Amino acid sequence: MKMLNIAWGAAIGVLAIGWISFAVCILLNKTLLPRWMALLTPFVLTLFIIPIKGLLPLPYSGWVGGAIFNIAYLTFFSALLFIFRKKLRNKS
């Protein structure tokens, strides 16, 4: 079990570094994304969802706890789709 925690922790750590770097790039206008999108990166959303999970009653807190990363990714990529929908329509 300890080895699994080490592997999981390393993977999450590398993901966090990547998403923090991406958020910094967004804030420095190195991407096409508006600055407010830095708040919707999965790392920031995960930090936002964790306290909300603690406020939910028992069956829901377990469900949200198990889906934190999925919720963060769904929100981020849905926002990207919303922002770039006009460009996607013009290409097709």
PDB file of C-alpha atoms in Angstrom:
ATOM      1  CA  MET A   1       0.000   0.000   0.000  1.00  0.00           C
ATOM      2  CA  LYS A   2       2.883   2.349   0.763  1.00  0.00           C
ATOM      3  CA  MET A   3       4.261   1.907  -2.759  1.00  0.00           C
ATOM      4  CA  LEU A   4       0.853   2.772  -4.218  1.00  0.00           C
ATOM      5  CA  ASN A   5       0.747   5.991  -2.172  1.00  0.00           C
ATOM      6  CA  ILE A   6       4.227   6.932  -3.365  1.00  0.00           C
ATOM      7  CA  ALA A   7       3.293   6.396  -7.015  1.00  0.00           C
ATOM      8  CA  TRP A   8      -0.030   8.215  -6.625  1.00  0.00           C
ATOM      9  CA  GLY A   9       1.591  11.115  -4.770  1.00  0.00           C
ATOM     10  CA  ALA A  10       4.295  11.487  -7.406  1.00  0.00           C
ATOM     11  CA  ALA A  11       1.734  11.492 -10.229  1.00  0.00           C
ATOM     12  CA  ILE A  12      -0.451  14.079  -8.489  1.00  0.00           C
ATOM     13  CA  GLY A  13       2.607  16.206  -7.703  1.00  0.00           C
ATOM     14  CA  VAL A  14       3.723  16.260 -11.335  1.00  0.00           C
ATOM     15  CA  LEU A  15       0.184  17.097 -12.475  1.00  0.00           C
ATOM     16  CA  ALA A  16       0.007  19.928  -9.942  1.00  0.00           C
ATOM     17  CA  ILE A  17       3.301  21.392 -11.156  1.00  0.00           C
ATOM     18  CA  GLY A  18       2.063  21.252 -14.745  1.00  0.00           C
ATOM     19  CA  TRP A  19      -1.272  22.915 -14.017  1.00  0.00           C
ATOM     20  CA  ILE A  20       0.350  25.592 -11.843  1.00  0.00           C
ATOM     21  CA  SER A  21       2.790  26.322 -14.686  1.00  0.00           C
ATOM     22  CA  PHE A  22      -0.107  26.541 -17.127  1.00  0.00           C
ATOM     23  CA  ALA A  23      -1.993  28.924 -14.812  1.00  0.00           C
ATOM     24  CA  VAL A  24       1.094  31.147 -14.603  1.00  0.00           C
ATOM     25  CA  CYS A  25       1.323  31.159 -18.416  1.00  0.00           C
ATOM     26  CA  ILE A  26      -2.324  32.195 -18.600  1.00  0.00           C
ATOM     27  CA  LEU A  27      -1.755  35.004 -16.088  1.00  0.00           C
ATOM     28  CA  LEU A  28       1.271  36.246 -18.057  1.00  0.00           C
ATOM     29  CA  ASN A  29      -0.786  36.310 -21.294  1.00  0.00           C
ATOM     30  CA  LYS A  30       1.353  33.629 -22.926  1.00  0.00           C
ATOM     31  CA  THR A  31      -1.778  31.832 -24.185  1.00  0.00           C
ATOM     32  CA  LEU A  32      -4.930  32.788 -26.080  1.00  0.00           C
ATOM     33  CA  LEU A  33      -6.964  32.326 -22.898  1.00  0.00           C
ATOM     34  CA  PRO A  34      -8.269  35.276 -20.865  1.00  0.00           C
ATOM     35  CA  ARG A  35      -6.621  35.785 -17.486  1.00  0.00           C
ATOM     36  CA  TRP A  36      -9.694  34.708 -15.515  1.00  0.00           C
ATOM     37  CA  MET A  37      -9.276  31.197 -16.961  1.00  0.00           C
ATOM     38  CA  ALA A  38      -6.342  30.725 -14.576  1.00  0.00           C
ATOM     39  CA  LEU A  39      -8.969  30.376 -11.838  1.00  0.00           C
ATOM     40  CA  LEU A  40     -10.558  27.487 -13.721  1.00  0.00           C
ATOM     41  CA  THR A  41      -7.438  25.367 -14.103  1.00  0.00           C
ATOM     42  CA  PRO A  42      -7.901  21.944 -12.499  1.00  0.00           C
ATOM     43  CA  PHE A  43      -5.385  22.676  -9.722  1.00  0.00           C
ATOM     44  CA  VAL A  44      -7.231  25.796  -8.546  1.00  0.00           C
ATOM     45  CA  LEU A  45     -10.625  24.116  -8.907  1.00  0.00           C
ATOM     46  CA  THR A  46      -9.424  21.152  -6.863  1.00  0.00           C
ATOM     47  CA  LEU A  47      -8.379  23.515  -4.068  1.00  0.00           C
ATOM     48  CA  PHE A  48     -11.831  25.089  -4.283  1.00  0.00           C
ATOM     49  CA  ILE A  49     -13.786  21.802  -4.337  1.00  0.00           C
ATOM     50  CA  ILE A  50     -12.036  20.175  -1.349  1.00  0.00           C
ATOM     51  CA  PRO A  51     -13.524  22.566   1.277  1.00  0.00           C
ATOM     52  CA  ILE A  52     -16.949  22.357  -0.390  1.00  0.00           C
ATOM     53  CA  LYS A  53     -16.777  18.566  -0.094  1.00  0.00           C
ATOM     54  CA  GLY A  54     -16.401  18.935   3.667  1.00  0.00           C
ATOM     55  CA  LEU A  55     -19.638  20.912   3.892  1.00  0.00           C
ATOM     56  CA  LEU A  56     -21.754  18.286   2.143  1.00  0.00           C
ATOM     57  CA  PRO A  57     -23.673  15.587   4.017  1.00  0.00           C
ATOM     58  CA  LEU A  58     -22.272  12.060   4.079  1.00  0.00           C
ATOM     59  CA  PRO A  59     -23.364  10.320   0.921  1.00  0.00           C
ATOM     60  CA  TYR A  60     -22.657  13.377  -1.238  1.00  0.00           C
ATOM     61  CA  SER A  61     -19.290  14.216   0.299  1.00  0.00           C
ATOM     62  CA  GLY A  62     -18.049  10.729  -0.567  1.00  0.00           C
ATOM     63  CA  TRP A  63     -19.273  11.026  -4.137  1.00  0.00           C
ATOM     64  CA  VAL A  64     -17.722  14.463  -4.622  1.00  0.00           C
ATOM     65  CA  GLY A  65     -14.530  13.333  -2.876  1.00  0.00           C
ATOM     66  CA  GLY A  66     -14.122  10.493  -5.325  1.00  0.00           C
ATOM     67  CA  ALA A  67     -14.829  12.722  -8.306  1.00  0.00           C
ATOM     68  CA  ILE A  68     -12.855  15.858  -7.386  1.00  0.00           C
ATOM     69  CA  PHE A  69     -10.428  15.598 -10.294  1.00  0.00           C
ATOM     70  CA  ASN A  70     -13.186  14.625 -12.727  1.00  0.00           C
ATOM     71  CA  ILE A  71     -15.273  17.637 -11.701  1.00  0.00           C
ATOM     72  CA  ALA A  72     -12.258  19.948 -12.057  1.00  0.00           C
ATOM     73  CA  TYR A  73     -11.383  18.614 -15.515  1.00  0.00           C
ATOM     74  CA  LEU A  74     -15.014  18.725 -16.680  1.00  0.00           C
ATOM     75  CA  THR A  75     -15.328  22.355 -15.584  1.00  0.00           C
ATOM     76  CA  PHE A  76     -12.027  23.399 -17.179  1.00  0.00           C
ATOM     77  CA  PHE A  77     -12.585  21.739 -20.542  1.00  0.00           C
ATOM     78  CA  SER A  78     -16.237  22.837 -20.676  1.00  0.00           C
ATOM     79  CA  ALA A  79     -15.051  26.426 -20.172  1.00  0.00           C
ATOM     80  CA  LEU A  80     -12.509  25.953 -22.982  1.00  0.00           C
ATOM     81  CA  LEU A  81     -15.235  24.638 -25.269  1.00  0.00           C
ATOM     82  CA  PHE A  82     -17.435  27.598 -24.360  1.00  0.00           C
ATOM     83  CA  ILE A  83     -14.647  30.131 -25.020  1.00  0.00           C
ATOM     84  CA  PHE A  84     -13.562  28.657 -28.360  1.00  0.00           C
ATOM     85  CA  ARG A  85     -16.997  27.640 -29.681  1.00  0.00           C
ATOM     86  CA  LYS A  86     -17.024  30.367 -32.368  1.00  0.00           C
ATOM     87  CA  LYS A  87     -13.643  29.279 -33.714  1.00  0.00           C
ATOM     88  CA  LEU A  88     -14.793  25.670 -33.776  1.00  0.00           C
ATOM     89  CA  ARG A  89     -17.940  26.596 -35.702  1.00  0.00           C
ATOM     90  CA  ASN A  90     -16.008  28.620 -38.276  1.00  0.00           C
ATOM     91  CA  LYS A  91     -13.594  25.751 -38.992  1.00  0.00           C
ATOM     92  CA  SER A  92     -16.334  23.279 -39.881  1.00  0.00           C
TER      93      SER A  92
END
